Coordinates of C-alpha atoms and ligand atoms in Angstrom, one line a residue:
X153 CA -76.4 -108.4 -143.3
X154 CA -79.7 -106.5 -143.8
X155 CA -77.9 -104.2 -146.4
X156 CA -76.6 -107.3 -148.3
X157 CA -79.9 -109.0 -148.1
X158 CA -81.6 -105.9 -149.7
X159 CA -79.1 -106.3 -152.6
X160 CA -77.4 -103.1 -151.6
X161 CA -73.8 -101.9 -151.6
X162 CA -70.6 -103.6 -150.9
X163 CA -70.1 -103.8 -147.1
X164 CA -66.9 -103.7 -145.1
X165 CA -66.7 -104.3 -141.4
X166 CA -63.8 -102.8 -139.5
X167 CA -63.3 -104.1 -135.8
X168 CA -60.2 -104.0 -133.9
X169 CA -61.4 -106.6 -131.3
X170 CA -62.0 -109.8 -133.1
X171 CA -61.8 -111.0 -136.8
X172 CA -65.2 -112.6 -136.5
X173 CA -68.4 -111.2 -134.9
X174 CA -69.1 -112.8 -131.6
X175 CA -71.7 -112.4 -128.9
X176 CA -70.1 -110.6 -125.9
X177 CA -73.2 -111.5 -123.8
X178 CA -71.9 -114.9 -123.7
X179 CA -68.4 -114.1 -122.3
X180 CA -69.3 -115.3 -118.8
X181 CA -70.1 -118.8 -120.3
X182 CA -66.7 -119.0 -122.1
X183 CA -65.0 -118.2 -118.7
X184 CA -67.0 -120.9 -116.9
X185 CA -66.2 -123.4 -119.6
X186 CA -69.8 -123.9 -120.8
X187 CA -68.8 -122.8 -124.3
X188 CA -65.8 -121.9 -126.3
X189 CA -65.2 -118.3 -127.8
X190 CA -65.9 -119.9 -131.2
X191 CA -69.3 -121.1 -130.0
X192 CA -70.3 -117.4 -129.3
X193 CA -69.9 -116.6 -133.0
X194 CA -73.6 -116.5 -134.1
X195 CA -72.8 -117.1 -137.8
X196 CA -70.6 -119.6 -139.6
X197 CA -67.3 -118.2 -140.5
X198 CA -67.9 -118.9 -144.3
X199 CA -71.0 -116.9 -144.2
X200 CA -69.2 -113.5 -144.3
X201 CA -67.5 -114.4 -147.8
X202 CA -70.8 -116.1 -149.0
X203 CA -72.6 -112.8 -148.2
X204 CA -70.0 -110.6 -149.7
X205 CA -69.1 -108.9 -146.4
X206 CA -65.4 -107.9 -146.1
X207 CA -63.9 -107.9 -142.7
X208 CA -61.0 -106.0 -141.6
X209 CA -59.4 -106.5 -138.2
X210 CA -57.9 -103.0 -137.5
X211 CA -58.5 -100.0 -135.6
X212 CA -60.3 -96.9 -137.2
X213 CA -58.3 -94.3 -135.9
X214 CA -59.9 -91.1 -137.5
X215 CA -62.3 -90.0 -140.1
X216 CA -61.6 -87.7 -143.2
X217 CA -65.2 -86.8 -143.8
X218 CA -64.2 -84.4 -146.7
X219 CA -62.7 -87.3 -148.6
X220 CA -65.2 -89.9 -147.2
X221 CA -62.4 -91.9 -145.8
X222 CA -61.6 -94.0 -142.8
X223 CA -58.0 -93.9 -141.6
X224 CA -57.0 -97.2 -140.1
X225 CA -54.2 -98.0 -137.6
X226 CA -52.2 -99.9 -140.2
X227 CA -51.9 -96.7 -142.2
X228 CA -54.3 -97.8 -144.9
X229 CA -57.6 -95.9 -145.8
X230 CA -61.0 -97.1 -146.7
X231 CA -63.4 -95.0 -148.7
X232 CA -67.1 -95.0 -148.2
X233 CA -70.4 -93.7 -149.5
X234 CA -72.2 -94.2 -146.3
X235 CA -70.5 -94.8 -142.9
X236 CA -72.1 -96.6 -140.0
X237 CA -70.6 -95.9 -136.7
X238 CA -71.3 -99.0 -134.4
X239 CA -68.4 -98.5 -132.0
X240 CA -70.2 -99.7 -128.9
X241 CA -69.2 -98.6 -125.4
X242 CA -66.4 -98.9 -123.1
X243 CA -66.4 -99.5 -119.3
X244 CA -66.9 -96.5 -117.1
X245 CA -64.0 -95.8 -114.9
X246 CA -64.1 -95.0 -111.0
X247 CA -61.3 -92.5 -111.4
X248 CA -59.8 -93.3 -108.0
X249 CA -56.1 -93.8 -106.9
X250 CA -54.8 -97.2 -107.9
X251 CA -57.3 -98.0 -110.6
X252 CA -54.6 -98.8 -113.0
X253 CA -52.8 -101.4 -110.7
X254 CA -52.4 -104.9 -112.1
X255 CA -55.3 -107.0 -111.1
X256 CA -58.0 -104.4 -111.4
X257 CA -60.1 -105.4 -114.3
X258 CA -63.3 -104.5 -116.2
X259 CA -65.4 -106.9 -118.3
X260 CA -66.3 -105.8 -121.8
X261 CA -63.9 -106.9 -124.5
X262 CA -62.8 -110.4 -125.1
X263 CA -59.4 -109.2 -124.2
X264 CA -60.6 -108.4 -120.7
X265 CA -61.5 -112.1 -120.2
X266 CA -57.9 -113.0 -121.2
X267 CA -56.5 -110.5 -118.6
X268 CA -58.9 -111.8 -115.8
X269 CA -57.7 -115.3 -116.7
X270 CA -54.1 -114.2 -116.3
X271 CA -54.8 -112.7 -112.9
X272 CA -56.5 -115.8 -111.7
X273 CA -53.6 -117.8 -113.0
X274 CA -51.5 -116.2 -110.2
X275 CA -53.2 -118.6 -107.9
X276 CA -55.3 -115.9 -106.1
X277 CA -58.1 -116.3 -103.5
X278 CA -60.0 -113.0 -102.9
X279 CA -61.7 -110.9 -105.4
X280 CA -63.8 -107.6 -105.0
X281 CA -66.4 -106.5 -107.4
X282 CA -67.5 -103.0 -107.5
X283 CA -70.9 -102.4 -109.0
X284 CA -74.3 -103.9 -108.1
X285 CA -75.9 -104.4 -111.5
X286 CA -76.2 -107.1 -114.1
X287 CA -72.6 -107.3 -115.0
X288 CA -71.5 -107.3 -111.4
X289 CA -73.7 -110.4 -110.8
X290 CA -72.3 -112.0 -113.8
X291 CA -68.7 -111.5 -112.6
X292 CA -69.7 -112.7 -109.2
X293 CA -71.1 -116.1 -110.6
X294 CA -67.9 -116.2 -112.9
X295 CA -65.5 -115.8 -110.1
X296 CA -67.4 -118.0 -107.6
X297 CA -67.4 -120.7 -110.3
X298 CA -63.5 -120.8 -109.8
X299 CA -63.9 -121.0 -106.0
X300 CA -62.7 -117.4 -105.2
X301 CA -64.0 -115.6 -102.2
X302 CA -66.0 -112.8 -103.7
X303 CA -67.0 -109.5 -102.1
X304 CA -69.3 -107.0 -103.8
X305 CA -69.4 -103.2 -103.2
X306 CA -72.7 -101.5 -104.1
X307 CA -73.2 -97.9 -103.7
X308 CA -77.1 -98.0 -103.5
X309 CA -79.2 -99.0 -100.5
X310 CA -80.2 -102.1 -102.1
X311 CA -79.0 -104.1 -105.1
X312 CA -79.4 -102.7 -108.5
X313 CA -81.3 -100.0 -106.7
X314 CA -81.5 -97.6 -109.6
X315 CA -83.7 -100.1 -111.5
X316 CA -85.3 -102.5 -109.0
X317 CA -87.8 -102.0 -106.2
X318 CA -86.5 -103.1 -102.9
X319 CA -88.6 -106.3 -102.7
X320 CA -86.9 -107.7 -106.0
X321 CA -83.5 -106.4 -104.6
X322 CA -84.0 -108.4 -101.5
X323 CA -84.6 -111.6 -103.4
X324 CA -81.5 -111.1 -105.4
X325 CA -79.4 -110.2 -102.3
X326 CA -80.5 -113.5 -100.7
X327 CA -79.6 -115.5 -103.8
X328 CA -76.1 -113.9 -104.0
X329 CA -75.3 -114.5 -100.4
X330 CA -76.6 -118.1 -100.7
X331 CA -74.1 -118.5 -103.5
X332 CA -71.2 -117.2 -101.1
X333 CA -71.0 -113.6 -102.3
X334 CA -70.5 -111.1 -99.5
X335 CA -72.5 -108.0 -100.3
X336 CA -71.5 -104.5 -98.9
X337 CA -74.4 -102.1 -99.6
X338 CA -74.1 -98.3 -99.5
X339 CA -70.3 -98.3 -99.9
X340 CA -68.2 -96.5 -102.3
X341 CA -64.6 -97.2 -103.4
X342 CA -62.1 -94.5 -102.6
X343 CA -58.9 -96.2 -103.6
X344 CA -57.1 -99.4 -104.5
X345 CA -53.8 -100.2 -102.8
X346 CA -51.1 -102.1 -104.5
X347 CA -48.2 -104.4 -103.3
X348 CA -44.5 -103.6 -104.1
X349 CA -45.1 -105.5 -107.5
X350 CA -47.7 -103.0 -108.5
X351 CA -50.5 -105.7 -108.0
X352 CA -53.8 -104.7 -106.3
X353 CA -53.9 -105.8 -102.6
X354 CA -56.6 -103.9 -101.0
X355 CA -59.9 -102.0 -101.8
X356 CA -60.7 -99.1 -99.4
X357 CA -64.2 -97.7 -99.1
X358 CA -65.8 -94.6 -98.0
X359 CA -66.9 -95.9 -94.6
X360 CA -63.4 -97.0 -93.8
X361 CA -63.8 -100.7 -94.9
X362 CA -60.6 -102.4 -96.0
X363 CA -61.0 -105.4 -98.2
X364 CA -57.8 -107.3 -98.9
X365 CA -57.8 -108.8 -102.4
X366 CA -55.6 -110.1 -105.4
X367 CA -58.3 -109.0 -107.9
X368 CA -60.7 -106.2 -108.3
X369 CA -63.4 -105.8 -111.0
X370 CA -65.0 -102.6 -111.8
X371 CA -68.6 -103.1 -113.2
X372 CA -70.2 -99.6 -112.8
X373 CA -71.7 -99.4 -116.2
X374 CA -70.5 -98.3 -119.8
X375 CA -70.2 -95.2 -121.7
X376 CA -70.6 -94.8 -125.4
X377 CA -67.4 -94.9 -127.5
X378 CA -67.2 -91.7 -129.4
X379 CA -63.5 -91.2 -130.1
X380 CA -64.1 -91.0 -133.8
X381 CA -66.0 -87.9 -133.8
X382 CA -62.7 -85.9 -133.0
X383 CA -61.9 -83.5 -135.8
X384 CA -65.4 -83.9 -137.5
X385 CA -68.7 -82.2 -137.6
X386 CA -70.3 -85.2 -135.9
X387 CA -72.0 -83.8 -132.7
X388 CA -71.7 -85.8 -129.4
X389 CA -73.8 -85.7 -126.2
X390 CA -73.4 -88.8 -124.3
X391 CA -73.1 -90.7 -127.6
X392 CA -73.2 -89.8 -131.2
X393 CA -76.3 -87.7 -131.6
X394 CA -78.8 -89.2 -134.1
X395 CA -82.3 -88.5 -135.4
X396 CA -85.0 -91.2 -135.8
X397 CA -83.2 -92.5 -139.0
X398 CA -80.0 -92.8 -137.1
X399 CA -78.3 -90.0 -139.0
X400 CA -75.7 -88.1 -137.3
X401 CA -75.1 -84.4 -137.9
X402 CA -72.6 -85.3 -140.6
X403 CA -74.1 -86.2 -143.9
X404 CA -73.7 -89.8 -145.0
X405 CA -72.7 -90.8 -141.4
X406 CA -74.9 -92.9 -139.2
X407 CA -74.6 -94.2 -135.7
X408 CA -76.3 -97.3 -134.2
X409 CA -76.1 -99.6 -131.1
X410 CA -74.6 -98.5 -127.7
X411 CA -72.7 -95.6 -129.2
X412 CA -75.8 -93.8 -130.5
X413 CA -77.7 -91.2 -128.6
X414 CA -81.3 -90.5 -129.8
X415 CA -82.3 -87.0 -130.1
X416 CA -86.0 -88.2 -130.0
X417 CA -86.2 -91.3 -127.9
X418 CA -89.5 -93.0 -127.6
X419 CA -91.6 -91.8 -124.7
X420 CA -90.3 -93.4 -121.4
X421 CA -87.1 -94.7 -123.2
X422 CA -83.7 -93.4 -122.6
X423 CA -81.7 -91.6 -125.2
X424 CA -78.9 -94.2 -125.1
X425 CA -79.6 -98.0 -124.5
X426 CA -76.7 -100.5 -124.0
X427 CA -78.8 -103.3 -125.0
X428 CA -78.2 -106.2 -127.5
X429 CA -81.9 -106.3 -128.7
X430 CA -82.0 -102.5 -129.2
X431 CA -78.7 -102.5 -131.3
X432 CA -80.0 -105.2 -133.5
X433 CA -83.2 -103.4 -134.2
X434 CA -81.3 -100.1 -135.0
X435 CA -79.2 -102.2 -137.5
X436 CA -82.0 -103.3 -139.5
X437 CA -83.6 -99.8 -139.6
X438 CA -80.4 -98.1 -140.7
X439 CA -79.8 -100.6 -143.4
X440 CA -83.5 -100.0 -144.9
X441 CA -82.7 -96.2 -144.8
X442 CA -79.5 -96.7 -146.6
X443 CA -81.0 -98.9 -149.2
X444 CA -83.8 -96.4 -149.9
X445 CA -86.6 -97.7 -147.8
X446 CA -86.3 -94.7 -145.2
X447 CA -88.2 -95.7 -142.0
X448 CA -88.1 -94.6 -138.5
X449 CA -87.4 -97.4 -135.8
X450 CA -90.2 -99.0 -134.2
X451 CA -88.7 -99.2 -130.7
X452 CA -91.0 -102.0 -129.5
X453 CA -91.5 -102.7 -125.9
X454 CA -88.6 -102.6 -123.6
X455 CA -87.3 -106.0 -122.8
X456 CA -84.4 -107.2 -120.7
X457 CA -83.5 -110.5 -119.2
X458 CA -80.6 -111.9 -117.1
X459 CA -79.8 -114.4 -114.5
X460 CA -78.6 -113.9 -110.9
X461 CA -76.9 -117.3 -110.5
X462 CA -79.8 -119.6 -110.9
X463 CA -82.5 -116.9 -110.5
X464 CA -84.1 -115.8 -113.9
X465 CA -85.0 -112.3 -114.2
X466 CA -87.0 -110.7 -117.0
X467 CA -88.4 -107.2 -117.4
X468 CA -91.0 -106.0 -120.0
X469 CA -91.8 -102.3 -120.4
X470 CA -91.0 -100.1 -117.5
X471 CA -91.4 -100.7 -113.7
X472 CA -90.7 -98.0 -111.2
X473 CA -87.7 -98.4 -109.1
X474 CA -89.8 -97.2 -106.2
X475 CA -92.2 -100.0 -106.8
X476 CA -95.2 -97.7 -106.3
X477 CA -98.5 -98.0 -108.2
X478 CA -97.9 -101.8 -108.8
X479 CA -99.4 -105.1 -107.9
X480 CA -96.9 -107.3 -106.3
X481 CA -96.7 -110.9 -105.4
X482 CA -93.9 -113.0 -103.8
X483 CA -94.0 -116.5 -102.6
X484 CA -93.7 -117.4 -98.9
X485 CA -90.0 -118.1 -99.1
X486 CA -89.3 -114.8 -101.0
X487 CA -87.6 -116.8 -103.8
X488 CA -89.7 -115.6 -106.7
X489 CA -91.9 -112.6 -107.4
X490 CA -94.1 -111.0 -110.0
X491 CA -94.8 -107.3 -110.3
X492 CA -97.2 -105.6 -112.6
X493 CA -96.8 -101.8 -113.0
X494 CA -100.0 -99.7 -113.2
X495 CA -99.5 -96.9 -115.5
X496 CA -101.8 -93.8 -116.2
X497 CA -105.3 -94.8 -116.7
X498 CA -104.5 -98.2 -114.9
X499 CA -103.2 -99.7 -117.9
X500 CA -100.2 -102.2 -117.7
X501 CA -96.9 -100.3 -118.3
X502 CA -94.5 -102.8 -117.0
X503 CA -93.9 -106.3 -115.7
X504 CA -91.0 -107.8 -113.6
X505 CA -90.7 -111.5 -113.1
X506 CA -88.0 -113.1 -110.8
X507 CA -87.8 -116.9 -110.8
X508 CA -90.9 -117.2 -113.0
X509 CA -90.8 -117.4 -116.8
X510 CA -93.3 -115.6 -118.9
X511 CA -94.2 -115.6 -122.5
X512 CA -92.4 -112.6 -124.0
X513 CA -94.8 -112.1 -126.8
X514 CA -97.9 -112.1 -124.5
X515 CA -96.4 -109.6 -122.1
X516 CA -95.4 -107.4 -125.0
X517 CA -98.8 -107.5 -126.5
X518 CA -100.5 -106.5 -123.2
X519 CA -98.1 -103.5 -122.7
X520 CA -98.0 -102.5 -126.3
X521 CA -101.7 -102.5 -126.6
X522 CA -102.0 -100.7 -123.1
X523 CA -104.3 -103.3 -121.7
X524 CA -106.1 -102.5 -118.5
X525 CA -104.5 -104.1 -115.4
X526 CA -107.8 -105.7 -114.4
X527 CA -107.9 -107.7 -117.7
X528 CA -104.2 -108.6 -117.5
X529 CA -104.8 -110.1 -114.1
X530 CA -107.7 -112.1 -115.5
X531 CA -105.7 -113.4 -118.4
X532 CA -102.4 -113.8 -116.6
X533 CA -102.5 -117.7 -117.2
X534 CA -101.8 -116.9 -120.9
X535 CA -98.4 -115.7 -120.0
X536 CA -97.4 -118.9 -118.3
X537 CA -94.2 -120.2 -119.9
X538 CA -93.2 -123.5 -118.2
X539 CA -96.5 -124.9 -117.3
X540 CA -95.2 -127.8 -115.2
X541 CA -93.2 -125.5 -112.8
X542 CA -95.6 -122.7 -112.4
X543 CA -98.8 -124.7 -112.2
X544 CA -99.4 -124.0 -108.6
X545 CA -97.9 -120.5 -108.7
X546 CA -100.5 -118.7 -110.9
X547 CA -103.6 -119.3 -108.9
X548 CA -102.0 -117.7 -105.9
X549 CA -100.7 -114.9 -107.9
X550 CA -104.0 -114.1 -109.4
X551 CA -105.8 -114.3 -106.2
X552 CA -103.2 -112.0 -104.5
X553 CA -103.6 -109.4 -107.4
X554 CA -107.3 -109.6 -107.2
X555 CA -107.2 -108.9 -103.6
X556 CA -104.9 -105.8 -104.2
X557 CA -107.1 -104.5 -107.0
X558 CA -110.2 -104.7 -104.7
X559 CA -108.6 -102.6 -102.0
Ligands
FAD809 C1 -70.4 -109.1 -120.3 C2 -71.6 -108.4 -121.0 C3 -72.9 -109.0 -120.9 C4 -74.0 -108.3 -121.5 N1 -75.1 -109.0 -121.5 C5 -76.2 -108.5 -122.2 C6 -77.5 -109.1 -122.1 O1 -77.6 -110.2 -121.5 N2 -78.5 -108.5 -122.7 C7 -78.3 -107.3 -123.5 O2 -79.3 -106.9 -124.1 N3 -77.1 -106.7 -123.5 C8 -76.1 -107.3 -122.8 N4 -74.8 -106.6 -122.8 C9 -74.7 -105.3 -123.6 C10 -74.5 -105.7 -125.1 O3 -73.4 -106.6 -125.2 C11 -74.3 -104.4 -126.0 O4 -75.3 -103.6 -125.8 C12 -74.0 -104.7 -127.4 O5 -72.8 -105.5 -127.5 C13 -73.8 -103.4 -128.1 O6 -73.4 -103.8 -129.4 P1 -72.8 -102.7 -130.4 O7 -72.7 -103.4 -131.7 O8 -73.5 -101.4 -130.4 O9 -71.3 -102.5 -129.7 P2 -70.2 -103.6 -129.4 O10 -70.7 -105.0 -129.1 O11 -69.4 -102.8 -128.2 O12 -69.3 -103.7 -130.5 C14 -68.5 -102.5 -130.9 C15 -67.2 -103.1 -131.5 O13 -66.6 -102.0 -132.3 C16 -65.1 -102.1 -131.9 N5 -64.5 -100.7 -132.0 C17 -64.9 -99.6 -131.3 N6 -64.2 -98.6 -131.7 C18 -63.4 -99.1 -132.7 C19 -62.4 -98.4 -133.7 N7 -62.2 -97.1 -133.6 N8 -61.9 -99.2 -134.6 C20 -62.2 -100.5 -134.7 N9 -63.0 -101.1 -134.0 C21 -63.6 -100.4 -132.9 C22 -65.1 -102.5 -130.5 O14 -63.9 -103.0 -130.1 C23 -66.2 -103.6 -130.6 O15 -65.7 -104.8 -131.0 C24 -73.7 -107.2 -122.2 C25 -72.5 -106.6 -122.3 C26 -71.5 -107.1 -121.7 C27 -70.0 -106.5 -121.8

């Protein structure tokens, strides 16, 4: 869309998954009946023709970089001047016995949703989710919404332990169990057993736990999809290696989104980011570069948001998973919390909010301008989003933070 907006070249989008672009972040709401798949399409279908963007539903099976052609599964070839690889990710596998049994699923593609529906159609009762992150929590909510008994196996000591400090994890763990999810921490799956029909019947863990089930969902992260690099000079690390203009090592070929691995990530940012917002930003940057306004991408302040059932989570900038060097407040019932990360020079470097909504632009301004933590605390009311719900919360938060700063 950015290329077309800048009056640039003809654009052809090849995707095997779906004829129309949809938002995979909303797949859970399709499953729960809150919206249809069609509702997840951000743009009207007519728009693609109006904008002169050709869509091809097919698989790109290989690249002929000398002839500048993409070879499609149907046997046809598409020629290009510039090629943008935006092949996304695929789910990470456990690589344990029984992982290919019927009823063992992942959630990434819309076809995964169809397969999960088919398994549920077998009138099943017990599901096991492997992985304690955002996707694991989404799956838990999805499956609980259909009345299934849900167990979750998490390798870490506490929920989403590689990202969250223990206090935030505890709040989420309490919320999951309130919604009927049985959580098993510090457990790893060693195998899946299947019945005579080849259908999953049990999950075995490292400590000897045996969880009977008719469905298992593996949600242990994603890896960049880089199969198209085969037979080309495109270098791959974890993803397609790209410079700050998203150029790969092969002339005229770019990579953006989940599949790209930055050679020069911004300080404190990972080289690959499986984030919707990051991908969208990269798309705009690469379009400008291709259309002659060669710019480097402004990575902005890291932002993520999610829900753990009815508990809202948002993260701005970076918060240490250990929780050290931070100001922390939680209410008496441990249902919501706020954390401000103190970076070098006592400037704010990250903010976590659970159960409290903050104004994104305010938080990003504080972090982006490296505002001193003292001042952030004094101006905290500016970040209040839902005034009527958080009216009584902020004075208590500010008082607590002032107290911690004075220590
Ligand atoms: C269930 C779920 C919930 C999520 N929620 C959030 C969220 O709340 N916030 C957030 O920031 N991120 C979220 N993410 C991550 C986010 O969806 C991804 O970061 C984003 O979709 C990446 O966009 P992309 O265009 O790089 O790749 P993708 O969205 O993966 O798109 C790549 C497309 O290319 C197709 N493709 C790949 N190879 C080929 C080929 N050879 N030929 C043809 N087509 C091919 C794939 O089938 C796919 O359709 C979520 C992801 C999932 C799975």
